[in-house]
mmCIF file of C-alpha atoms in Angstrom:
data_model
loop_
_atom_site.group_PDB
_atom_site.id
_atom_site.type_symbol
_atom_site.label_atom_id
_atom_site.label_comp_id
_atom_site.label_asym_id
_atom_site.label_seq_id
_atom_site.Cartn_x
_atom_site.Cartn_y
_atom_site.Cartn_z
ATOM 1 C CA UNK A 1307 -41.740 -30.929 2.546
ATOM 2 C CA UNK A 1308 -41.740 -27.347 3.298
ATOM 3 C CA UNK A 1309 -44.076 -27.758 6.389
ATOM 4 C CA UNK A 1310 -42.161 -31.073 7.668
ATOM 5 C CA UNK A 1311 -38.965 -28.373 7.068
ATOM 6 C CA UNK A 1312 -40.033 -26.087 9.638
ATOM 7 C CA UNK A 1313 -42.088 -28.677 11.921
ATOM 8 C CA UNK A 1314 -38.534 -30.343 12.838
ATOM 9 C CA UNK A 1315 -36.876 -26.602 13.594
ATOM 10 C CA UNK A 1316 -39.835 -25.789 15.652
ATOM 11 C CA UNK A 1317 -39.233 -29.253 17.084
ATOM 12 C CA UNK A 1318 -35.677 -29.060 17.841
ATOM 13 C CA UNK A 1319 -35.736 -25.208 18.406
ATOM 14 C CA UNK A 1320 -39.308 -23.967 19.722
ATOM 15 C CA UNK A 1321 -38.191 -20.419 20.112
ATOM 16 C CA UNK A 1322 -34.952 -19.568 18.739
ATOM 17 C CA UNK A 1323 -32.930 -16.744 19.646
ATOM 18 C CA UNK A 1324 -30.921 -14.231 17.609
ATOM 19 C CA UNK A 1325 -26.886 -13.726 18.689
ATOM 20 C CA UNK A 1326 -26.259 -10.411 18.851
ATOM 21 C CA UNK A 1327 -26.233 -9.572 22.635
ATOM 22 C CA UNK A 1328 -28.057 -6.042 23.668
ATOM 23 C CA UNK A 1329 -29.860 -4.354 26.721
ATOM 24 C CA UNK A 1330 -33.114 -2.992 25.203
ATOM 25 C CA UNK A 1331 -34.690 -2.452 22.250
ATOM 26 C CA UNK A 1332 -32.405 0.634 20.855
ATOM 27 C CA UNK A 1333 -29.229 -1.163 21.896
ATOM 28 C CA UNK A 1334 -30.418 -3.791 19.892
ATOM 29 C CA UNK A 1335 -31.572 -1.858 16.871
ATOM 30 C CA UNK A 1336 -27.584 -0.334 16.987
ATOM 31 C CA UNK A 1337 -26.197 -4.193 17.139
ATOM 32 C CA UNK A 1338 -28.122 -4.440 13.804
ATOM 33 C CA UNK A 1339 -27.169 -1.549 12.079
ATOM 34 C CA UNK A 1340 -23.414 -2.376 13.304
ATOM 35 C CA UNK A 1341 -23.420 -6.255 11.795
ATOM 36 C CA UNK A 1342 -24.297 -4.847 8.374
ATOM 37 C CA UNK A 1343 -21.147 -6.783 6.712
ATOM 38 C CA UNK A 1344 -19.868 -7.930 10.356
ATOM 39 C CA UNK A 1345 -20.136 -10.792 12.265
ATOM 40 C CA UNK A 1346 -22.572 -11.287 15.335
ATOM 41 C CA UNK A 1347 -19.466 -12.443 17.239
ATOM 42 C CA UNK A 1348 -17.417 -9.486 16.157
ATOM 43 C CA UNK A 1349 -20.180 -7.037 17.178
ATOM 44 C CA UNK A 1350 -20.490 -8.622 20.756
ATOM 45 C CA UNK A 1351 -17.349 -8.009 21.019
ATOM 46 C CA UNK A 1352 -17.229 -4.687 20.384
ATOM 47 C CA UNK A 1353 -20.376 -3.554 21.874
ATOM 48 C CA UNK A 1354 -20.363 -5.764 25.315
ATOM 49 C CA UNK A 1355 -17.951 -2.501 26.588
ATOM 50 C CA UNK A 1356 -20.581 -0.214 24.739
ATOM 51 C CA UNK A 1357 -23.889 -1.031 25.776
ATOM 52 C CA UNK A 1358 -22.347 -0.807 29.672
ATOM 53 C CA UNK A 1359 -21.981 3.039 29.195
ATOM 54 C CA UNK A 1360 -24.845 3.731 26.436
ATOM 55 C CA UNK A 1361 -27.737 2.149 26.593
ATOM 56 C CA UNK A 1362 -30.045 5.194 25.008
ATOM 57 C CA UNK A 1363 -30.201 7.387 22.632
ATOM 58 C CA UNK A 1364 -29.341 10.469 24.527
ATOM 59 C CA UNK A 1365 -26.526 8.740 25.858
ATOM 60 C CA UNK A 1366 -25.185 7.690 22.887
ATOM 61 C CA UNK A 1367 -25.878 11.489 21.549
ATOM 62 C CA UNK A 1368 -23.538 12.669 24.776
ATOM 63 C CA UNK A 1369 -21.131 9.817 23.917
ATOM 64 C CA UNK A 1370 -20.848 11.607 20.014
ATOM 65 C CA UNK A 1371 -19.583 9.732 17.303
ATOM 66 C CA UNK A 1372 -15.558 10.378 18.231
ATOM 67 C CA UNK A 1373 -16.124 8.455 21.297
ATOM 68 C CA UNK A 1374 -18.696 6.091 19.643
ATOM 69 C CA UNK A 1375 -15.748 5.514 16.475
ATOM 70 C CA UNK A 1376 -13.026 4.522 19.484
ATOM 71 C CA UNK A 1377 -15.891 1.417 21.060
ATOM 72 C CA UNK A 1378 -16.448 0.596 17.453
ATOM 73 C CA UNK A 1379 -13.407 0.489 15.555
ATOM 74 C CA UNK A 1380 -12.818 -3.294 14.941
ATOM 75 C CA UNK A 1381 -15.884 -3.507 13.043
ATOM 76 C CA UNK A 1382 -15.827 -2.687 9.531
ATOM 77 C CA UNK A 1383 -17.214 0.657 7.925
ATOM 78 C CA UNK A 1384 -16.457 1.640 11.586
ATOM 79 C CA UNK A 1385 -16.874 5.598 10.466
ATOM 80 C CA UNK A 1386 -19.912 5.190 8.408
ATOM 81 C CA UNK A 1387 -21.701 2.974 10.776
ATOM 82 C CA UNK A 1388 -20.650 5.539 13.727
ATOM 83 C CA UNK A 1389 -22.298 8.718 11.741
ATOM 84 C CA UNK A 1390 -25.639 6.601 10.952
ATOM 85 C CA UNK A 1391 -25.588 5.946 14.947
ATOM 86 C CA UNK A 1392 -25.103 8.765 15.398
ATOM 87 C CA UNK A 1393 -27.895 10.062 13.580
ATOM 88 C CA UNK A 1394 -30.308 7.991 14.347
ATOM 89 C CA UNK A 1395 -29.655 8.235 17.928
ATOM 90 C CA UNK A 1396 -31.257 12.233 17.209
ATOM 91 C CA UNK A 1397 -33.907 11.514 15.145
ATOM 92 C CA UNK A 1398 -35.132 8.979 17.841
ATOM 93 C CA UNK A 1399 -35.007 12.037 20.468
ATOM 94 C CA UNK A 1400 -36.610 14.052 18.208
ATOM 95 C CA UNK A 1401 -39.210 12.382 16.621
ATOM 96 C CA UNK A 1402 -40.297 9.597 18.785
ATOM 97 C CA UNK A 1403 -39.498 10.285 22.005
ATOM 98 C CA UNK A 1404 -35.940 8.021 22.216
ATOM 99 C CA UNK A 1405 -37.946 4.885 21.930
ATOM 100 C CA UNK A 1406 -37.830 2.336 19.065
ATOM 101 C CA UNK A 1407 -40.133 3.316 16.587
ATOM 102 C CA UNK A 1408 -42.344 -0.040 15.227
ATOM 103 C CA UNK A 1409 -43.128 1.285 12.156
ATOM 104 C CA UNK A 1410 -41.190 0.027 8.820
ATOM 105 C CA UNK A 1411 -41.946 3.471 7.469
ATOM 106 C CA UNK A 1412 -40.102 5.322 10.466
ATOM 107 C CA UNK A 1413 -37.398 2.304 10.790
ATOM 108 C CA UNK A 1414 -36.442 2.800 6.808
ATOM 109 C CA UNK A 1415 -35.987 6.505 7.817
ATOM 110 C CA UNK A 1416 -33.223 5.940 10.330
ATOM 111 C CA UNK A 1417 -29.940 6.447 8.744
ATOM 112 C CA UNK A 1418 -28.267 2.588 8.083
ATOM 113 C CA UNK A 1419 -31.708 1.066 8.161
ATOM 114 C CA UNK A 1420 -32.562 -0.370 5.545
ATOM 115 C CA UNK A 1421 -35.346 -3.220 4.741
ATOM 116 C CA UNK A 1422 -33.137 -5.784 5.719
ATOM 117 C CA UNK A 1423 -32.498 -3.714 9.543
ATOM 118 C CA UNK A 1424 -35.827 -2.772 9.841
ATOM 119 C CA UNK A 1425 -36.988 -6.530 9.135
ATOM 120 C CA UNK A 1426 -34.754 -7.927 12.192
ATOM 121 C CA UNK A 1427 -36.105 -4.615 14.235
ATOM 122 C CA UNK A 1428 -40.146 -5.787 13.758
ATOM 123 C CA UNK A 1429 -39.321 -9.399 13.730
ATOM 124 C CA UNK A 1430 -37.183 -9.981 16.953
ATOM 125 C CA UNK A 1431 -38.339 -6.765 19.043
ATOM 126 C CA UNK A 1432 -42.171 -6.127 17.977
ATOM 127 C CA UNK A 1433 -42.889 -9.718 17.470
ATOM 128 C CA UNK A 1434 -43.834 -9.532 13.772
ATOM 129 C CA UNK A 1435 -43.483 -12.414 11.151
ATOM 130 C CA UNK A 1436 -40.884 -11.126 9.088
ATOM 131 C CA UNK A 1437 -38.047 -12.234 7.083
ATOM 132 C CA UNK A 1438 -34.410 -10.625 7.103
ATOM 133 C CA UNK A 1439 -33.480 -11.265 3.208
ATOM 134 C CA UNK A 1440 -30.221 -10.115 1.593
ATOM 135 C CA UNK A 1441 -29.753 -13.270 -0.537
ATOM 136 C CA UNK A 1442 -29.508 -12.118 -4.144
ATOM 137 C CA UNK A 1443 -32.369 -12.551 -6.124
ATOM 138 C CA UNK A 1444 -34.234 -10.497 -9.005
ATOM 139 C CA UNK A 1445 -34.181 -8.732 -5.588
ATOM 140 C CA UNK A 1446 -33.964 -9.094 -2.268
ATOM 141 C CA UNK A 1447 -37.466 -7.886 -1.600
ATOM 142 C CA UNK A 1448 -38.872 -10.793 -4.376
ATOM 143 C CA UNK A 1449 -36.866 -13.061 -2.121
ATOM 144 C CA UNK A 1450 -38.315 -11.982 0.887
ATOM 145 C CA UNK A 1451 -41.946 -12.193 -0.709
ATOM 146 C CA UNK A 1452 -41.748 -15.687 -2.220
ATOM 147 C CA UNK A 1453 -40.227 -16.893 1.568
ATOM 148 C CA UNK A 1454 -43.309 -15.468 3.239
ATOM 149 C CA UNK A 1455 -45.692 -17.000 0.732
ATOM 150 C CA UNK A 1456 -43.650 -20.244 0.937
ATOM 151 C CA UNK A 1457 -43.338 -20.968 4.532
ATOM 152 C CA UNK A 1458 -46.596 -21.933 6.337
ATOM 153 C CA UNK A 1459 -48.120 -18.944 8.536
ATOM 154 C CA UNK A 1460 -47.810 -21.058 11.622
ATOM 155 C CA UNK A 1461 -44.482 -20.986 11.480
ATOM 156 C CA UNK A 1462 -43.217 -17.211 10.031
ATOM 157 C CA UNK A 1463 -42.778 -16.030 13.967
ATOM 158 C CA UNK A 1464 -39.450 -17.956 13.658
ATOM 159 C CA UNK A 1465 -38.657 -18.778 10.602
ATOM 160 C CA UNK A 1466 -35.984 -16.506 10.325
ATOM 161 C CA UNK A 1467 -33.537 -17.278 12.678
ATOM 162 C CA UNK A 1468 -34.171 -21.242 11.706
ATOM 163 C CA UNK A 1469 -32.939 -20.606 8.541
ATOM 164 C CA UNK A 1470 -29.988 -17.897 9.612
ATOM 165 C CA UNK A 1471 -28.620 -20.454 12.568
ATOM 166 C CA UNK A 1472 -29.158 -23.805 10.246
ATOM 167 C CA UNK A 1473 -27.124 -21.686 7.518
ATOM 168 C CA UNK A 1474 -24.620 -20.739 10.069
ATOM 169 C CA UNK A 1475 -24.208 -24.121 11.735
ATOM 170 C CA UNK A 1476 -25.364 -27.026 9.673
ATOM 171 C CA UNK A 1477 -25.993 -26.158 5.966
ATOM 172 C CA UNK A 1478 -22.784 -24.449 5.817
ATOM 173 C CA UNK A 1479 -22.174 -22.833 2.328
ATOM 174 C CA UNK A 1480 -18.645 -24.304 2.121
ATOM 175 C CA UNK A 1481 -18.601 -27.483 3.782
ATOM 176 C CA UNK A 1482 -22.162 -28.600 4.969
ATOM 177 C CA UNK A 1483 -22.411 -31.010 7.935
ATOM 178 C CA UNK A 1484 -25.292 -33.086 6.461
ATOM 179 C CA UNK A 1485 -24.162 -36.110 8.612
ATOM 180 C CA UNK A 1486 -25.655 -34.050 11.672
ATOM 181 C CA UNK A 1487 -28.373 -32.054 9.719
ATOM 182 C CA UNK A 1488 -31.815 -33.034 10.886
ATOM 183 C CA UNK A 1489 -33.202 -32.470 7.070
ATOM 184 C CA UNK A 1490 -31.177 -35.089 5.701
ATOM 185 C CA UNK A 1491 -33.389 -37.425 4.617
ATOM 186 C CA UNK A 1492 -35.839 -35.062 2.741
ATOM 187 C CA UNK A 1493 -33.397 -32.610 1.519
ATOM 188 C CA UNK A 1494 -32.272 -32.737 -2.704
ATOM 189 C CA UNK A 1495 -28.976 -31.858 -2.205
ATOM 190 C CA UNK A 1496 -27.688 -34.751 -3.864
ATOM 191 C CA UNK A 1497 -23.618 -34.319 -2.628
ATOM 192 C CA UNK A 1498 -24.140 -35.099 0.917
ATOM 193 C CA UNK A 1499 -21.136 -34.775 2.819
ATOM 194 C CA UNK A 1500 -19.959 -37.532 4.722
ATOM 195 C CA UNK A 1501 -19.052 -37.565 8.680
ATOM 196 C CA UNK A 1502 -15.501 -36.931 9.200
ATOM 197 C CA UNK A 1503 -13.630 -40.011 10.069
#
């Protein structure tokens, strides 16, 4: 079932794409650390203005984290996620050269990067098979492990915006649209909901 699972989202979605909108790969890293407990749409909105002016770390440096607070300030945790930019944005001049380091070691170092961040980071920008977890578990890390040992290798490139975008869109936690879900017929959710009339 599990390989038949990801067979049809490969079918139906052969290379899925993440929503947060960037430039490169450290506008994208700061999308990340800014959706922490904010939407993808709420972060494009607040960053489309952004990313126009900063699209570096040593512009974001120049911008500082008053001016970074005033592009950021509909998002929640605006002033924490601003001093973590911030601060990241200099250890990335300093210690690698303002690139995007793709290491987990030297992503978890970054302030507001955590497994989770650094996860998205390898996965979407370095091409690694990893999985984005903050589902609660005995932990999110024995979560993450039992999803890569679950899902077939073949398959772990994309697996984790399948699952993110069929959560977001289908298998909605409130009200799932199983009338349109494409897993219907092999899933054991036994209180399908009907097509609205």
């Amino acid at each position: 079932e599990i390989e038949e699972i990801f067979r049809r989202f490969h079918d139906i979605e052969p290379e899925p794409k993440g929503e947060l909108n960037s430039v490169n790969e450290f506008t994208f890293l700061v999308a990340v650390v800014l959706s922490a407990q904010a939407t993808d749409m709420g972060v494009n909105r607040a960053t489309s203005a952004l990313f126009k002016a900063v699209d570096t770390p040593e512009k974001m440096l120049a911008l500082g984290e008053e001016g970074l607070r005033d592009y950021i300030k509909s998002i929640g945790l605006y002033r924490a996620k601003a001093r973590n930019v911030i601060a990241l944005s200099k250890i990335l001049v300093e210690k690698h050269g303002g690139k995007v380091p793709g290491e987990r070691e030297a992503l978890e170092a970054l302030p507001g990067v955590g497994r989770k961040t650094a996860n998205v980071v390898l996965n979407i920008v370095f091409g690694e098979p990893t999985i984005a977890v903050d589902t609660p578990g005995k932990s999110p890390y024995d979560v993450e492990k039992g999803l890569l040992k679950a899902i077939p290798e073949k398959y772990l490139r994309h697996a984790h915006h399948w699952l993110i975008l069929h959560g977001r869109y289908v298998c909605k936690a409130r009200r799932p649209e199983c009338w349109r879900c494409h897993m219907a017929d092999i899933c054991q959710f036994r209180e399908k909901s009907p097509a609205p009339v």
